[in-house]
PDB file of C-alpha atoms in Angstrom:
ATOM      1  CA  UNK A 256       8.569  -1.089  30.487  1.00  0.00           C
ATOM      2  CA  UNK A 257       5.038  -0.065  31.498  1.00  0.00           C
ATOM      3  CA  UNK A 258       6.231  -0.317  35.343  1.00  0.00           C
ATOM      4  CA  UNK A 259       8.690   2.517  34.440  1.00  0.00           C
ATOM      5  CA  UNK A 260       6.196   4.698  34.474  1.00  0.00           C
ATOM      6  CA  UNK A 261       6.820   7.865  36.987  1.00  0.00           C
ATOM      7  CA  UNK A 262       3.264   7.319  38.242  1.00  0.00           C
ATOM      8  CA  UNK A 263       3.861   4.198  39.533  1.00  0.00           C
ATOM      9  CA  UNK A 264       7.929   4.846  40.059  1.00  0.00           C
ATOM     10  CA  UNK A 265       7.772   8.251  41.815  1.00  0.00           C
ATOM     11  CA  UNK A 266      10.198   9.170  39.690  1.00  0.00           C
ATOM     12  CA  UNK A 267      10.604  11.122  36.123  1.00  0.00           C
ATOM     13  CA  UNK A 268      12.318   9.041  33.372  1.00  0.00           C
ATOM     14  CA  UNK A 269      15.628  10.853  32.983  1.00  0.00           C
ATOM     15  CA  UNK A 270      15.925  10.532  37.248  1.00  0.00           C
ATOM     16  CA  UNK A 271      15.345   6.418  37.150  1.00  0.00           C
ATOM     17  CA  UNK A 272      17.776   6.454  34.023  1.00  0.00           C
ATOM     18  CA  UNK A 273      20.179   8.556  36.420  1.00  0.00           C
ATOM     19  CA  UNK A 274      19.582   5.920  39.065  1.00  0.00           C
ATOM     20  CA  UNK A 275      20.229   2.583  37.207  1.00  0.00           C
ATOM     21  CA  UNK A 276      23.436   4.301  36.017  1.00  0.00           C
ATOM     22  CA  UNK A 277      24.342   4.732  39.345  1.00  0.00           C
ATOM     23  CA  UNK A 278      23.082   1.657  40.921  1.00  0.00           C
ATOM     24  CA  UNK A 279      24.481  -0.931  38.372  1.00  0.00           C
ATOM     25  CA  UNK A 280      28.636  -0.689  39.033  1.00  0.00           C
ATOM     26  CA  UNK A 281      27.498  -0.814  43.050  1.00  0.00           C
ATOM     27  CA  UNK A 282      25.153  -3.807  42.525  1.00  0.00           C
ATOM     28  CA  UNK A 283      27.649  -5.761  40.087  1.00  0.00           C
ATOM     29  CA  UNK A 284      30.279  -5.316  42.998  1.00  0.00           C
ATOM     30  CA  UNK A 285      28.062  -6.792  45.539  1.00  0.00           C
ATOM     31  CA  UNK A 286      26.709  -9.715  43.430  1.00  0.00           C
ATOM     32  CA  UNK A 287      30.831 -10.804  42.455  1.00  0.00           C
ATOM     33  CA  UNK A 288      31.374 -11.118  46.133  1.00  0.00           C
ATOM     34  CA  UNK A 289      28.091 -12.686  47.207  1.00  0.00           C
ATOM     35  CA  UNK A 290      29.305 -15.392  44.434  1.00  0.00           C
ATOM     36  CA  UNK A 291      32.640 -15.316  45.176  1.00  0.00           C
ATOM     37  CA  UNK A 292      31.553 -16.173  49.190  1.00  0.00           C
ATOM     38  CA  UNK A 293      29.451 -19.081  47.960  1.00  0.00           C
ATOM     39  CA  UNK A 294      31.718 -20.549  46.028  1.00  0.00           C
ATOM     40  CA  UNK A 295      35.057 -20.127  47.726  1.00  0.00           C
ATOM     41  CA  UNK A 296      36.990 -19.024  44.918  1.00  0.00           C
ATOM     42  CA  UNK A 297      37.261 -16.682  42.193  1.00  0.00           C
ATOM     43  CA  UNK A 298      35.332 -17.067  38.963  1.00  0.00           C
ATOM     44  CA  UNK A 299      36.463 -19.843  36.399  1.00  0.00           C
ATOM     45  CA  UNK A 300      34.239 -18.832  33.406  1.00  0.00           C
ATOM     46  CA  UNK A 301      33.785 -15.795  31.752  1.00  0.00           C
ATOM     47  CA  UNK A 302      31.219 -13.467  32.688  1.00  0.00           C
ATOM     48  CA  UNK A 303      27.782 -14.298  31.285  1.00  0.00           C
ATOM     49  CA  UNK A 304      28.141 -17.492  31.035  1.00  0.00           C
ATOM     50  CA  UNK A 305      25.688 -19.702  33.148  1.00  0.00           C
ATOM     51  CA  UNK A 306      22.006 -18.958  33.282  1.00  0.00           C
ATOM     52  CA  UNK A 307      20.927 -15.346  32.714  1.00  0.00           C
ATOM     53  CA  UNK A 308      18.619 -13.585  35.195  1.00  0.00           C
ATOM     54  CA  UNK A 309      15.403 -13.895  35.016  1.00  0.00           C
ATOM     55  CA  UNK A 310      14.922 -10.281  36.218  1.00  0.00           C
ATOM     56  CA  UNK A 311      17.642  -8.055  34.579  1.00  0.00           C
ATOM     57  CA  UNK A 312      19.235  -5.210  36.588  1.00  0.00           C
ATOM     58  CA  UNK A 313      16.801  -2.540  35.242  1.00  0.00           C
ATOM     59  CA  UNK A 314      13.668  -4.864  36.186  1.00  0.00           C
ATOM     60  CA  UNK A 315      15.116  -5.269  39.955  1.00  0.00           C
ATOM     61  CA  UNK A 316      14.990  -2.057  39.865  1.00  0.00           C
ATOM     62  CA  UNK A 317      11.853  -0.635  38.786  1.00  0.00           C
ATOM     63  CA  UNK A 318       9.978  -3.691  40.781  1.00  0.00           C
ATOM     64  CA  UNK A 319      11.770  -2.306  43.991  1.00  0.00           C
ATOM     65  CA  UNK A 320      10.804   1.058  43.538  1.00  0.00           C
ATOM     66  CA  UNK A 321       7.112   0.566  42.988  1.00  0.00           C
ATOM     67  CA  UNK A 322       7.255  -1.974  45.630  1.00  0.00           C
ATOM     68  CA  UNK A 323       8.360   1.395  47.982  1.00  0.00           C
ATOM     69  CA  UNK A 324       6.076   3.536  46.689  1.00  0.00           C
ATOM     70  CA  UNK A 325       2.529   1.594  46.969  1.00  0.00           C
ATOM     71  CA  UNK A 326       4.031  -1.667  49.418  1.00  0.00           C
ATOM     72  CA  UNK A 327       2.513  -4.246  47.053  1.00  0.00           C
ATOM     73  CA  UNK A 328       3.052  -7.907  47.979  1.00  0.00           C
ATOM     74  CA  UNK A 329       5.632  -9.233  46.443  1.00  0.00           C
ATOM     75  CA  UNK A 330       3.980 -12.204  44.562  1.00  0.00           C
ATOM     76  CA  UNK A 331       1.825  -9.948  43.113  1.00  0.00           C
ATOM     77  CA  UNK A 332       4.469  -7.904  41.168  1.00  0.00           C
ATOM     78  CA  UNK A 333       5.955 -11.702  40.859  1.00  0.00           C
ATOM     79  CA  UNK A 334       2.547 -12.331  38.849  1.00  0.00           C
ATOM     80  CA  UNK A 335       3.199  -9.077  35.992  1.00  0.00           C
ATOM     81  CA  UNK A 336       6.887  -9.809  35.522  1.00  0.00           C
ATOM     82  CA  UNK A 337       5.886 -14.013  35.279  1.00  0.00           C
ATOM     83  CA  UNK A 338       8.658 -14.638  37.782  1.00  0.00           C
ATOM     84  CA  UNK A 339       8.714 -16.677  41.171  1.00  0.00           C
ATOM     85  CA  UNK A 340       7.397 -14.453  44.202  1.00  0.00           C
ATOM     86  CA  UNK A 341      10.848 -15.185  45.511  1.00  0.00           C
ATOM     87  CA  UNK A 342      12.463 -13.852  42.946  1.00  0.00           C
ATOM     88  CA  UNK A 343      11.247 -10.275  43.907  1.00  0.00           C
ATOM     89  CA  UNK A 344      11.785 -10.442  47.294  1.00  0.00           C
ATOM     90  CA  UNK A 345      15.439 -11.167  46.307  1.00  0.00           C
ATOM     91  CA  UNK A 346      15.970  -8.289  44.222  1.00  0.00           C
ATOM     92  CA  UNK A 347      14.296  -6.120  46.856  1.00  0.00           C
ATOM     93  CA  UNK A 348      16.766  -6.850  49.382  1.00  0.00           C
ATOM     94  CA  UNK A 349      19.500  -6.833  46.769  1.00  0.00           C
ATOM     95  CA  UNK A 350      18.475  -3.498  45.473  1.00  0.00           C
ATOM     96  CA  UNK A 351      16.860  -1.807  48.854  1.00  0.00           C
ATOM     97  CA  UNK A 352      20.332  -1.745  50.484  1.00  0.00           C
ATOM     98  CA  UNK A 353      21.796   0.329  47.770  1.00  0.00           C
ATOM     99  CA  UNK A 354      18.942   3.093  47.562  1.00  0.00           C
ATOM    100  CA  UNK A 355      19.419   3.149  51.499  1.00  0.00           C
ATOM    101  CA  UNK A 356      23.115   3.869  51.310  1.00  0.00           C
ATOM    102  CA  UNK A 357      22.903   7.184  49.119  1.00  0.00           C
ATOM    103  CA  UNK A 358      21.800   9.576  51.663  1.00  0.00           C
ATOM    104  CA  UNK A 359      20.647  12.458  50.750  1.00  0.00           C
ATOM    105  CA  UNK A 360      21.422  15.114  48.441  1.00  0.00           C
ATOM    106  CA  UNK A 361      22.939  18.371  49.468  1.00  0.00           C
ATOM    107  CA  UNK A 362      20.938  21.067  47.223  1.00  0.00           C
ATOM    108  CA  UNK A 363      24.242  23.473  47.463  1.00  0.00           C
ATOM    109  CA  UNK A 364      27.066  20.746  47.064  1.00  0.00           C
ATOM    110  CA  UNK A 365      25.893  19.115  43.744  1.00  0.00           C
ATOM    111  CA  UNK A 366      27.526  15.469  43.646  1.00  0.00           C
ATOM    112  CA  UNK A 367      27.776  15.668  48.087  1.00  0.00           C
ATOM    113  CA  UNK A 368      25.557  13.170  50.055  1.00  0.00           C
ATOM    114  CA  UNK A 369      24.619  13.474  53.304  1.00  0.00           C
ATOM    115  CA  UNK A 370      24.565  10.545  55.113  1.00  0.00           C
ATOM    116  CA  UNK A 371      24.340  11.366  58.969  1.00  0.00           C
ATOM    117  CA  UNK A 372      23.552  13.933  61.266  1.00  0.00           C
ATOM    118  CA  UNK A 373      27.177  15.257  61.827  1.00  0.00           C
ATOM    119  CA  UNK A 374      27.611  15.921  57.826  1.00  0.00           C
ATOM    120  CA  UNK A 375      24.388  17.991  57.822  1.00  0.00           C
ATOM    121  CA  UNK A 376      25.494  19.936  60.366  1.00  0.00           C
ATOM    122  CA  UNK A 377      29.109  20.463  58.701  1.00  0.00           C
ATOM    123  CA  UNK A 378      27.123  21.328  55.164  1.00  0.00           C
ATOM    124  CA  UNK A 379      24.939  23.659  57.157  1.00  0.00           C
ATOM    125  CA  UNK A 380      27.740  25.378  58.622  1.00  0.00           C
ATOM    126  CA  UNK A 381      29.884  25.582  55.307  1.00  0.00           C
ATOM    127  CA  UNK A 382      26.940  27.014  53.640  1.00  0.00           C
ATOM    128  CA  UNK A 383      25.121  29.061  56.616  1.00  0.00           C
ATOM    129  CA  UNK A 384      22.036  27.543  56.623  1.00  0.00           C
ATOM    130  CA  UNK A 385      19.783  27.309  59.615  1.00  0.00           C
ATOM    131  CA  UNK A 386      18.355  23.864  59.802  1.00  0.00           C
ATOM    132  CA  UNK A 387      14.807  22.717  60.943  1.00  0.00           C
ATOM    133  CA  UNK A 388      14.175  19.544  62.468  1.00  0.00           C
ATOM    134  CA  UNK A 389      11.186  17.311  63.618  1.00  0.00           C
ATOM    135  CA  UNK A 390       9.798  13.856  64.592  1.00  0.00           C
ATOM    136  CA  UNK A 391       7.765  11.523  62.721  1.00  0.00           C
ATOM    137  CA  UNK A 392       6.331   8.487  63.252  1.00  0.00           C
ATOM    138  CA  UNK A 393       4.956   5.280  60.989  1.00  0.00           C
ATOM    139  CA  UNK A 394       2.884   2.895  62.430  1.00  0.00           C
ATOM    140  CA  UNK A 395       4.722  -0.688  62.134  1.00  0.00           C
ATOM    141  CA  UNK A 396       3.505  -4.350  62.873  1.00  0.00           C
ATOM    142  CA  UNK A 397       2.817  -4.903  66.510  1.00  0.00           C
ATOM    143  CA  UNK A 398       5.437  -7.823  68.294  1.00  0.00           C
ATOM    144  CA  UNK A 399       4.263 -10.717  69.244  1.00  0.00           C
ATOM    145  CA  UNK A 400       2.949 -11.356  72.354  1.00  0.00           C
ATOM    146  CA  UNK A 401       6.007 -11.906  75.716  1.00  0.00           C
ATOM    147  CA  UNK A 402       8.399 -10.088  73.575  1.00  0.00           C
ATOM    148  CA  UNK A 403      10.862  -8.092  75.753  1.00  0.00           C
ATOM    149  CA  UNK A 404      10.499  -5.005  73.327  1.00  0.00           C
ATOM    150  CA  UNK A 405       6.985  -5.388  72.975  1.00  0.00           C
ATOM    151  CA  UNK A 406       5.896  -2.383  74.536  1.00  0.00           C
ATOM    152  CA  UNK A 407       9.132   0.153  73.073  1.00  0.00           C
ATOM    153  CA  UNK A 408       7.336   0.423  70.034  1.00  0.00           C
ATOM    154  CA  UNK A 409       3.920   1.648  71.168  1.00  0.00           C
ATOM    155  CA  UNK A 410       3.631   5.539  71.274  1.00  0.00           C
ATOM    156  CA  UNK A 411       2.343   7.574  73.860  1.00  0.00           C
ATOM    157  CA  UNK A 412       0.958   9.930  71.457  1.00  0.00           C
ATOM    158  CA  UNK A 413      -1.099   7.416  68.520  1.00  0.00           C
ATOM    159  CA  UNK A 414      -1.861   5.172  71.005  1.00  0.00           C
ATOM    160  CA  UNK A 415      -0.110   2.681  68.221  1.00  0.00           C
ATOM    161  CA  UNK A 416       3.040   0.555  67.383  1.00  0.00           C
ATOM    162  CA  UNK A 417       4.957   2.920  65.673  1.00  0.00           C
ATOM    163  CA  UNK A 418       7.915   3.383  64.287  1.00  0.00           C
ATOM    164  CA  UNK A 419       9.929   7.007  64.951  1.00  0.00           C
ATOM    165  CA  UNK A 420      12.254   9.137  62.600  1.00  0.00           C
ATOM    166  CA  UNK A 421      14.133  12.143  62.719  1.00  0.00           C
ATOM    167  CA  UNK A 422      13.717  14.796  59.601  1.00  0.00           C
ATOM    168  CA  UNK A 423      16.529  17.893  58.769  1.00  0.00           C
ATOM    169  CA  UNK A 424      15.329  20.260  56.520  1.00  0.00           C
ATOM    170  CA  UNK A 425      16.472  23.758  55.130  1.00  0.00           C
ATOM    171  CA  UNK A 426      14.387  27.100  55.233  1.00  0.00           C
ATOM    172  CA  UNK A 427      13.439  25.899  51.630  1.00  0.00           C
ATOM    173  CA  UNK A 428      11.715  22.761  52.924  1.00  0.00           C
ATOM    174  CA  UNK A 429      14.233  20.546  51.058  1.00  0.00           C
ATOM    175  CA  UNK A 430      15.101  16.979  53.063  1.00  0.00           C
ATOM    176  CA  UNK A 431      18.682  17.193  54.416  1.00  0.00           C
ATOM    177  CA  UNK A 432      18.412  13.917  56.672  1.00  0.00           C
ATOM    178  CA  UNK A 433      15.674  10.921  57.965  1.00  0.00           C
ATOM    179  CA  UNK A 434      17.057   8.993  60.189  1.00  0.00           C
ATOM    180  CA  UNK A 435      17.897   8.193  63.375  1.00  0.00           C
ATOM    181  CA  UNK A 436      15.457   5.498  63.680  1.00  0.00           C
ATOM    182  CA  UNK A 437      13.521   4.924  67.091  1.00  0.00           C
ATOM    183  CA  UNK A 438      10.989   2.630  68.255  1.00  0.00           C
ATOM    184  CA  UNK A 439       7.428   4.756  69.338  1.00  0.00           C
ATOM    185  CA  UNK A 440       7.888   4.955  72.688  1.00  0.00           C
ATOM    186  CA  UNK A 441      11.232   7.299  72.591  1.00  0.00           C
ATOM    187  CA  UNK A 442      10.681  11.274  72.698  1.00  0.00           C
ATOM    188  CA  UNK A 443      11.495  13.480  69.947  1.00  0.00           C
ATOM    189  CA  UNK A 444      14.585  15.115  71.498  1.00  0.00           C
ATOM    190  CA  UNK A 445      15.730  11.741  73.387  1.00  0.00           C
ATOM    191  CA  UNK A 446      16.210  10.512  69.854  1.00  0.00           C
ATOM    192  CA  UNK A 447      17.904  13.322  68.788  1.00  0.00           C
ATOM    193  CA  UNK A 448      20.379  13.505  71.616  1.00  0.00           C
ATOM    194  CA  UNK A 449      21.322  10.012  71.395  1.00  0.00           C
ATOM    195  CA  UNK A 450      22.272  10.781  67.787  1.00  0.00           C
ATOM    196  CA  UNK A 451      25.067  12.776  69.617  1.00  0.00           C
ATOM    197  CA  UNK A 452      23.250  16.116  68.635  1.00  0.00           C
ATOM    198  CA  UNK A 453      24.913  18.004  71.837  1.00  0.00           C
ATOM    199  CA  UNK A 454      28.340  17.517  70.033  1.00  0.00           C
ATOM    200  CA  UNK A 455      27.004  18.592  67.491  1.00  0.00           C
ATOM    201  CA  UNK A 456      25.704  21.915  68.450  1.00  0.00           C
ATOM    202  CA  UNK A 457      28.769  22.517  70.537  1.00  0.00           C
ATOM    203  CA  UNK A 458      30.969  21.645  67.614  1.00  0.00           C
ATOM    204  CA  UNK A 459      29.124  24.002  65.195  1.00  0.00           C
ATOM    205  CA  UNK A 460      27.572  27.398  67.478  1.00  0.00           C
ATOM    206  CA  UNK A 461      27.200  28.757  64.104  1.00  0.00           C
ATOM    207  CA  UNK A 462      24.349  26.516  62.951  1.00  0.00           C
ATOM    208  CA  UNK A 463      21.065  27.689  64.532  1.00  0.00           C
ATOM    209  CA  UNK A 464      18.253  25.150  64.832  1.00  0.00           C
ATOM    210  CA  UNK A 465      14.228  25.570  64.949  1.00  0.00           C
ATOM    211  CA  UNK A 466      12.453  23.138  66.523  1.00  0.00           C
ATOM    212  CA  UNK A 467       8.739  22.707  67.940  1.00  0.00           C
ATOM    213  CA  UNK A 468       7.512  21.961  71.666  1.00  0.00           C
ATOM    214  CA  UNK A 469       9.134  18.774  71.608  1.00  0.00           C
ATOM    215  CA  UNK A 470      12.531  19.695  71.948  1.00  0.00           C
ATOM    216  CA  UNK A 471      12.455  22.466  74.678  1.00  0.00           C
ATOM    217  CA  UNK A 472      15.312  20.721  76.935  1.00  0.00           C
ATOM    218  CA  UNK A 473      17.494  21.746  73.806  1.00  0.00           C
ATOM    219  CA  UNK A 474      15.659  25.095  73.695  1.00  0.00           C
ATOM    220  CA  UNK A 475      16.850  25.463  77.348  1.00  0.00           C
ATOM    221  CA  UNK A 476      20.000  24.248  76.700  1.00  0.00           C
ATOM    222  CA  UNK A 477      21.319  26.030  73.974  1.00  0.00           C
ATOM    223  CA  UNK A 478      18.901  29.100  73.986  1.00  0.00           C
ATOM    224  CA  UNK A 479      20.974  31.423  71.876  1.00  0.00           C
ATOM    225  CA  UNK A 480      21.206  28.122  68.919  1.00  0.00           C
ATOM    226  CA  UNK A 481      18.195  26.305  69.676  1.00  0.00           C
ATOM    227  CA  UNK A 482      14.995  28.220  69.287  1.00  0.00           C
ATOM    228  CA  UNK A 483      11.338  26.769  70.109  1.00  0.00           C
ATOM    229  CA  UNK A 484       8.154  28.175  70.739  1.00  0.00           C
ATOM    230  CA  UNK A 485       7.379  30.903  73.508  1.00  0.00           C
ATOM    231  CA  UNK A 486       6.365  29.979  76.868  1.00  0.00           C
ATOM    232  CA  UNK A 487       2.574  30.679  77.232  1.00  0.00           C
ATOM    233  CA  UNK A 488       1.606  33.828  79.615  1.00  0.00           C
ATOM    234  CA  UNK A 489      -0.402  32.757  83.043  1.00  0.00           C
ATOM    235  CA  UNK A 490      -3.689  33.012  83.229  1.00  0.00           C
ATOM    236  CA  UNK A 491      -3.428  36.458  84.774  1.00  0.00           C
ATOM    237  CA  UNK A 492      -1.882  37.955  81.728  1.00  0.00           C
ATOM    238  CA  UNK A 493      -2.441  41.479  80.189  1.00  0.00           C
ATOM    239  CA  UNK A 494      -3.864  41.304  76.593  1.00  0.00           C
ATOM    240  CA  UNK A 495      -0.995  42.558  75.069  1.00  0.00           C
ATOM    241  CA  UNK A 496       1.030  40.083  76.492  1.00  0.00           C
ATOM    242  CA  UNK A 497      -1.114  37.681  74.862  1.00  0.00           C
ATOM    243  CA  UNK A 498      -1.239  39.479  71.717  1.00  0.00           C
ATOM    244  CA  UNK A 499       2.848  39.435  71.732  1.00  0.00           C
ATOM    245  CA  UNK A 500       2.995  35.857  72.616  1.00  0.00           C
ATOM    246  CA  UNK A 501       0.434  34.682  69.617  1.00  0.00           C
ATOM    247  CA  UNK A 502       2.681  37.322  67.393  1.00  0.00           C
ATOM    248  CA  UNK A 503       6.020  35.485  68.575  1.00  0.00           C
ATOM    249  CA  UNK A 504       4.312  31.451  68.074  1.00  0.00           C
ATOM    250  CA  UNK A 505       3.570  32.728  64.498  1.00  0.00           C
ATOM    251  CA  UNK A 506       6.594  33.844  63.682  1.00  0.00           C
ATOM    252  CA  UNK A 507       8.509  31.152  64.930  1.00  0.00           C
ATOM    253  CA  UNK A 508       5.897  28.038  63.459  1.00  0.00           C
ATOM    254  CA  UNK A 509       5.844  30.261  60.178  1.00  0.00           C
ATOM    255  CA  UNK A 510       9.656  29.610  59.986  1.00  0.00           C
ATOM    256  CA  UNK A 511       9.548  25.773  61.123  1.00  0.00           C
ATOM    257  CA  UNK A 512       6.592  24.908  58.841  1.00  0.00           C
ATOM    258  CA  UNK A 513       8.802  24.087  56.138  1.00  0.00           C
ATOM    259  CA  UNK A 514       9.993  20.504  57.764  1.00  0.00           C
ATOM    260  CA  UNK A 515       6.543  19.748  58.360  1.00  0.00           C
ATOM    261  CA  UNK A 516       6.728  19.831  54.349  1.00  0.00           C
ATOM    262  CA  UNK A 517       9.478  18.220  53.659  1.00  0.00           C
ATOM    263  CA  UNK A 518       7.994  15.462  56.079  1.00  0.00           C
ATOM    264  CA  UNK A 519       4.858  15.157  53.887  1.00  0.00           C
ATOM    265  CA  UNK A 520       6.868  14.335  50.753  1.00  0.00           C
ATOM    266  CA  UNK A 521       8.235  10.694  51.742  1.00  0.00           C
ATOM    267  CA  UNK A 522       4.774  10.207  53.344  1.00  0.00           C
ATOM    268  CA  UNK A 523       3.337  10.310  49.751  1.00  0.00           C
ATOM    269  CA  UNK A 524       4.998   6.879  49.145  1.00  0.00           C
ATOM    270  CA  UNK A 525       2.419   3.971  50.626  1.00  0.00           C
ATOM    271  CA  UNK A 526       5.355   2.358  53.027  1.00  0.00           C
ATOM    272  CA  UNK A 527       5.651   5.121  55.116  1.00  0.00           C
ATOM    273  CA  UNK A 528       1.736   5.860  55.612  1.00  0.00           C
ATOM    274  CA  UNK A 529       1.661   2.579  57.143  1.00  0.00           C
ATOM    275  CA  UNK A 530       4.607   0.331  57.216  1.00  0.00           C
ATOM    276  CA  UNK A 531       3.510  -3.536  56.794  1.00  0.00           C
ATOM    277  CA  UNK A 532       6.915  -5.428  56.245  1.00  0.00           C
ATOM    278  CA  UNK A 533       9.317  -6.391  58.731  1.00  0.00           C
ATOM    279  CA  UNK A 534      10.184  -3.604  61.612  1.00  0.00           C
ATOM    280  CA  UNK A 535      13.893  -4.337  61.666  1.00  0.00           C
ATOM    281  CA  UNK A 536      13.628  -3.384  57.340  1.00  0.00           C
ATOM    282  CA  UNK A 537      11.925  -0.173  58.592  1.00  0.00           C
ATOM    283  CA  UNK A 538      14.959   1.943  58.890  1.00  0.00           C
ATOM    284  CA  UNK A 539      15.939   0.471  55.790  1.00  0.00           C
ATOM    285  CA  UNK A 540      12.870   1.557  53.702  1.00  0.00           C
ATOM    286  CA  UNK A 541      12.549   5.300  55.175  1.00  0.00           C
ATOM    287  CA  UNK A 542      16.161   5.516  54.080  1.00  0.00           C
ATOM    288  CA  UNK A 543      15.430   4.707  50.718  1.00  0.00           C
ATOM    289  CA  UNK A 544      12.820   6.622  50.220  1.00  0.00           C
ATOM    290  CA  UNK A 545      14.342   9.737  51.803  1.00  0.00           C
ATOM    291  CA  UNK A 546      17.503   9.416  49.118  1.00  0.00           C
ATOM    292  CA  UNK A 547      14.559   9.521  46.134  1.00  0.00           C
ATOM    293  CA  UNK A 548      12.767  12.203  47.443  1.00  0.00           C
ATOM    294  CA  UNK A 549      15.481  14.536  48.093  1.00  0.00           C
ATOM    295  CA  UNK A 550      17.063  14.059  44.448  1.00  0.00           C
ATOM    296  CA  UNK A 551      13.943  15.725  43.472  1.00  0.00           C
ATOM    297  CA  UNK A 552      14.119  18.624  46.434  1.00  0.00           C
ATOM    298  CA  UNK A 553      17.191  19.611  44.537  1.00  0.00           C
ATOM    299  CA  UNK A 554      15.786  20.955  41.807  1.00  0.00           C
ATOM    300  CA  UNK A 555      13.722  23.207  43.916  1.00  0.00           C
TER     301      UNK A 555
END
């Protein structure tokens, strides 16, 4: 159980124990039906009978999680476990599904898990928070060549196939949401909208929202919910309008800073530094690794 480790899991002992428990009554349900589908019918023998895995539950586990967190290749994990390279990748997309699906935690609903943008806003307002939110991006494998989406994924601002993500956090910096998954070329707030944000903030006036230069259509839409940074004095300005303005973009990054932190903890985890798999198991990944990292925002 050297893999188990939490340098090489990203996570503490008693959290992957937590996990496994959780996983293994979701992963047994999937497996009876993937069996059931291939063989038409129900099962004749009595469980365990047959050939035995040759990675057990625990070992898909572990190998998908340190396949996350440093994006090894597959046959090389294959080589430490002495199993087939496709044996891995089968447990990865066995067990990568499931991570994806938690969501993420709710720090002041213990057991709640947030799974789209509409129940962080709803948690938010039962709990009056004030949420922050901001873009990422990963870069991703380029498309081939003549591919219609070819140029969707290449952003204006890296100059680089990427791939983009939405991030909710709380005034503590913990990760509410990561999602709404873009290709490079879509804006910040473009994203967001199409994620039905509008509703959203009509639905719930009591949830404010701070958000950086990207966003200022919603800052202009919804001025008394939506708050950005402060238009820049002309040229011709007085020094103390100057000195008010630099006060006022203080104040207002000071308070948003905390996404920018809650965005650097996934981006400790090698897969979202640069993403080398498969773009359409992007969203997929970030997912994941959102769920894992927000158990551990929790605590905070």
């Amino acid at each position: 159980m050297a893999l188990a480790q939490p340098i090489l899991t990203g996570l503490a002992l008693h959290h992957l124990g937590a996990l496994i428990a959780e996983l293994v009554d979701p992963w047994s349900a999937q497996q009876d039906s993937r069996l059931r589908q291939r063989r038409g019918h129900g099962r004749k023998r009595a469980a365990g009978a047959g050939p035995g895995h040759t990675l057990m539950f625990t070992d898909r586990v572990i190998a998908t999680l340190v396949i996350l967190r440093f994006q090894l290749p597959h046959a090389a994990l294959a080589a430490l476990y002495g199993a087939d390279r496709s044996t891995v990748t089968r447990a990865v997309h066995e067990i990568r599904p499931l991570l994806a699906a938690r969501g993420c935690a709710a720090p002041e609903a213990p057991g709640v898990r947030l799974h789209t943008l509409a129940d962080v806003f709803a948690y938010a307002a039962a709990h009056g928070g004030h949420l922050r939110v901001d873009g990422t991006e990963v870069q991703v494998r380029r498309p081939r060549a003549k591919r219609p989406e070819r140029r969707a994924f290449v952003s204006g601002k890296k100059k680089q196939n990427t791939g983009k993500a939405t991030a909710v956090s709380d005034e503590k910096g913990r990760l509410l949401f990561f999602g709404a998954f873009r290709p490079g070329r879509m804006h910040d707030a473009t994203m967001l909208r199409t994620e039905g944000v509008d509703d959203l903030l009509r639905q719930y006036p009591g949830v404010g929202v701070e958000a950086d230069s990207g966003y200022q259509g919603l800052v202009r839409d919804y001025p008394g919910q939506v708050s950005g940074p402060p238009k820049k004095p002309g040229k011709d300005a007085s020094e103390e309008e100057v000195q008010r303005w630099q006060d006022q973009r203080k104040a207002q990054s000071s308070g948003r800073i905390c996404v920018e932190h809650a965005i650097a903890e996934p981006k400790q985890w090698r897969s979202l530094q640069r993403y080398t798999g498969r773009r359409e198991h992007f969203p997929e990944t970030a997912a994941a690794i959102a769920g894992l990292v927000s158990d551990r925002c929790v605590q905070r």
